Amino acid sequence: MTEETREVRGRIPKELKIAFEIACARLEVTQTAALEDAIKDWLKKQESTSAEK
């Protein structure tokens, strides 16, 4: 069974986008996988920050 997915959109500076594309290619990881990891890490950080308050 395939996990249901949704599209996420946003705008970032051109230089950051290029650096992200290059890093993904160098690491042989899809941009989707890298974005998913980044979002998961960001959410964990937000949870830990909220827990400290």
Short mmCIF file of N, CA and C in Angstrom, two decimals:
data_model
loop_
_atom_site.label_atom_id
_atom_site.label_comp_id
_atom_site.label_asym_id
_atom_site.label_seq_id
_atom_site.Cartn_x
_atom_site.Cartn_y
_atom_site.Cartn_z
N MET A 1 0.84 -1.18 0.00
CA MET A 1 0.00 0.00 0.00
C MET A 1 0.89 1.25 0.00
N THR A 2 0.62 2.17 -0.88
CA THR A 2 1.42 3.38 -1.01
C THR A 2 0.89 4.46 -0.06
N GLU A 3 1.83 5.14 0.58
CA GLU A 3 1.47 6.23 1.49
C GLU A 3 0.90 7.40 0.69
N GLU A 4 -0.19 7.97 1.17
CA GLU A 4 -0.79 9.12 0.51
C GLU A 4 0.13 10.33 0.69
N THR A 5 0.31 11.10 -0.36
CA THR A 5 1.21 12.26 -0.30
C THR A 5 0.48 13.53 -0.69
N ARG A 6 1.06 14.64 -0.34
CA ARG A 6 0.56 15.97 -0.69
C ARG A 6 1.72 16.83 -1.15
N GLU A 7 1.42 17.80 -1.98
CA GLU A 7 2.45 18.72 -2.48
C GLU A 7 2.61 19.88 -1.51
N VAL A 8 3.87 20.30 -1.30
CA VAL A 8 4.19 21.46 -0.47
C VAL A 8 4.85 22.49 -1.37
N ARG A 9 4.44 23.72 -1.24
CA ARG A 9 5.02 24.78 -2.08
C ARG A 9 5.55 25.91 -1.22
N GLY A 10 6.55 26.57 -1.72
CA GLY A 10 7.10 27.73 -1.04
C GLY A 10 8.16 28.38 -1.91
N ARG A 11 8.64 29.50 -1.48
CA ARG A 11 9.68 30.22 -2.23
C ARG A 11 10.89 30.40 -1.33
N ILE A 12 12.06 30.14 -1.91
CA ILE A 12 13.32 30.33 -1.20
C ILE A 12 14.27 31.09 -2.13
N PRO A 13 15.33 31.69 -1.58
CA PRO A 13 16.28 32.40 -2.44
C PRO A 13 16.89 31.46 -3.49
N LYS A 14 17.16 32.02 -4.66
CA LYS A 14 17.71 31.25 -5.78
C LYS A 14 18.98 30.50 -5.39
N GLU A 15 19.89 31.16 -4.67
CA GLU A 15 21.16 30.55 -4.31
C GLU A 15 20.95 29.33 -3.40
N LEU A 16 19.98 29.42 -2.50
CA LEU A 16 19.67 28.31 -1.61
C LEU A 16 19.11 27.13 -2.39
N LYS A 17 18.26 27.41 -3.35
CA LYS A 17 17.68 26.36 -4.19
C LYS A 17 18.77 25.64 -4.99
N ILE A 18 19.68 26.39 -5.57
CA ILE A 18 20.76 25.79 -6.35
C ILE A 18 21.65 24.93 -5.45
N ALA A 19 21.99 25.45 -4.28
CA ALA A 19 22.83 24.69 -3.34
C ALA A 19 22.12 23.40 -2.93
N PHE A 20 20.81 23.46 -2.71
CA PHE A 20 20.03 22.29 -2.34
C PHE A 20 20.04 21.25 -3.46
N GLU A 21 19.82 21.69 -4.69
CA GLU A 21 19.83 20.77 -5.83
C GLU A 21 21.19 20.08 -5.98
N ILE A 22 22.26 20.85 -5.83
CA ILE A 22 23.61 20.30 -5.96
C ILE A 22 23.88 19.28 -4.84
N ALA A 23 23.50 19.63 -3.61
CA ALA A 23 23.71 18.72 -2.48
C ALA A 23 22.94 17.41 -2.68
N CYS A 24 21.71 17.50 -3.12
CA CYS A 24 20.90 16.30 -3.35
C CYS A 24 21.54 15.42 -4.43
N ALA A 25 22.00 16.03 -5.50
CA ALA A 25 22.64 15.27 -6.58
C ALA A 25 23.92 14.61 -6.08
N ARG A 26 24.74 15.35 -5.35
CA ARG A 26 26.01 14.83 -4.84
C ARG A 26 25.77 13.67 -3.88
N LEU A 27 24.73 13.75 -3.07
CA LEU A 27 24.43 12.72 -2.09
C LEU A 27 23.56 11.60 -2.67
N GLU A 28 23.17 11.77 -3.93
CA GLU A 28 22.30 10.80 -4.62
C GLU A 28 21.02 10.54 -3.84
N VAL A 29 20.39 11.62 -3.41
CA VAL A 29 19.12 11.56 -2.69
C VAL A 29 18.12 12.43 -3.45
N THR A 30 16.87 12.01 -3.48
CA THR A 30 15.87 12.82 -4.17
C THR A 30 15.59 14.08 -3.37
N GLN A 31 15.17 15.12 -4.07
CA GLN A 31 14.81 16.35 -3.39
C GLN A 31 13.60 16.11 -2.48
N THR A 32 12.71 15.25 -2.90
CA THR A 32 11.54 14.92 -2.07
C THR A 32 11.99 14.31 -0.74
N ALA A 33 12.90 13.35 -0.79
CA ALA A 33 13.39 12.70 0.42
C ALA A 33 14.11 13.71 1.32
N ALA A 34 14.92 14.57 0.73
CA ALA A 34 15.65 15.57 1.51
C ALA A 34 14.70 16.56 2.16
N LEU A 35 13.68 16.98 1.44
CA LEU A 35 12.70 17.90 2.00
C LEU A 35 11.91 17.24 3.13
N GLU A 36 11.55 15.98 2.95
CA GLU A 36 10.83 15.27 4.00
C GLU A 36 11.67 15.18 5.27
N ASP A 37 12.96 14.86 5.13
CA ASP A 37 13.86 14.80 6.28
C ASP A 37 13.99 16.16 6.95
N ALA A 38 14.12 17.21 6.14
CA ALA A 38 14.28 18.56 6.68
C ALA A 38 13.04 18.99 7.46
N ILE A 39 11.88 18.68 6.93
CA ILE A 39 10.63 19.05 7.61
C ILE A 39 10.49 18.27 8.91
N LYS A 40 10.82 16.98 8.89
CA LYS A 40 10.75 16.17 10.12
C LYS A 40 11.70 16.73 11.18
N ASP A 41 12.92 17.09 10.77
CA ASP A 41 13.89 17.67 11.72
C ASP A 41 13.38 18.98 12.28
N TRP A 42 12.78 19.83 11.44
CA TRP A 42 12.26 21.12 11.86
C TRP A 42 11.13 20.92 12.88
N LEU A 43 10.24 19.96 12.60
CA LEU A 43 9.14 19.68 13.52
C LEU A 43 9.65 19.20 14.88
N LYS A 44 10.66 18.32 14.87
CA LYS A 44 11.25 17.85 16.13
C LYS A 44 11.83 19.02 16.92
N LYS A 45 12.50 19.93 16.21
CA LYS A 45 13.09 21.10 16.87
C LYS A 45 12.00 21.96 17.50
N GLN A 46 10.90 22.14 16.80
CA GLN A 46 9.80 22.95 17.33
C GLN A 46 9.18 22.29 18.56
N GLU A 47 9.06 20.96 18.52
CA GLU A 47 8.50 20.24 19.67
C GLU A 47 9.40 20.37 20.89
N SER A 48 10.72 20.26 20.69
CA SER A 48 11.65 20.36 21.82
C SER A 48 11.69 21.80 22.36
N THR A 49 11.57 22.77 21.48
CA THR A 49 11.53 24.17 21.91
C THR A 49 10.27 24.44 22.73
N SER A 50 9.15 23.89 22.29
CA SER A 50 7.89 24.07 23.01
C SER A 50 7.93 23.39 24.38
N ALA A 51 8.59 22.24 24.45
CA ALA A 51 8.67 21.49 25.70
C ALA A 51 9.53 22.23 26.74
N GLU A 52 10.50 23.02 26.28
CA GLU A 52 11.38 23.75 27.19
C GLU A 52 10.69 24.95 27.83
N LYS A 53 9.62 25.41 27.26
CA LYS A 53 8.94 26.62 27.78
C LYS A 53 8.08 26.32 28.96
#
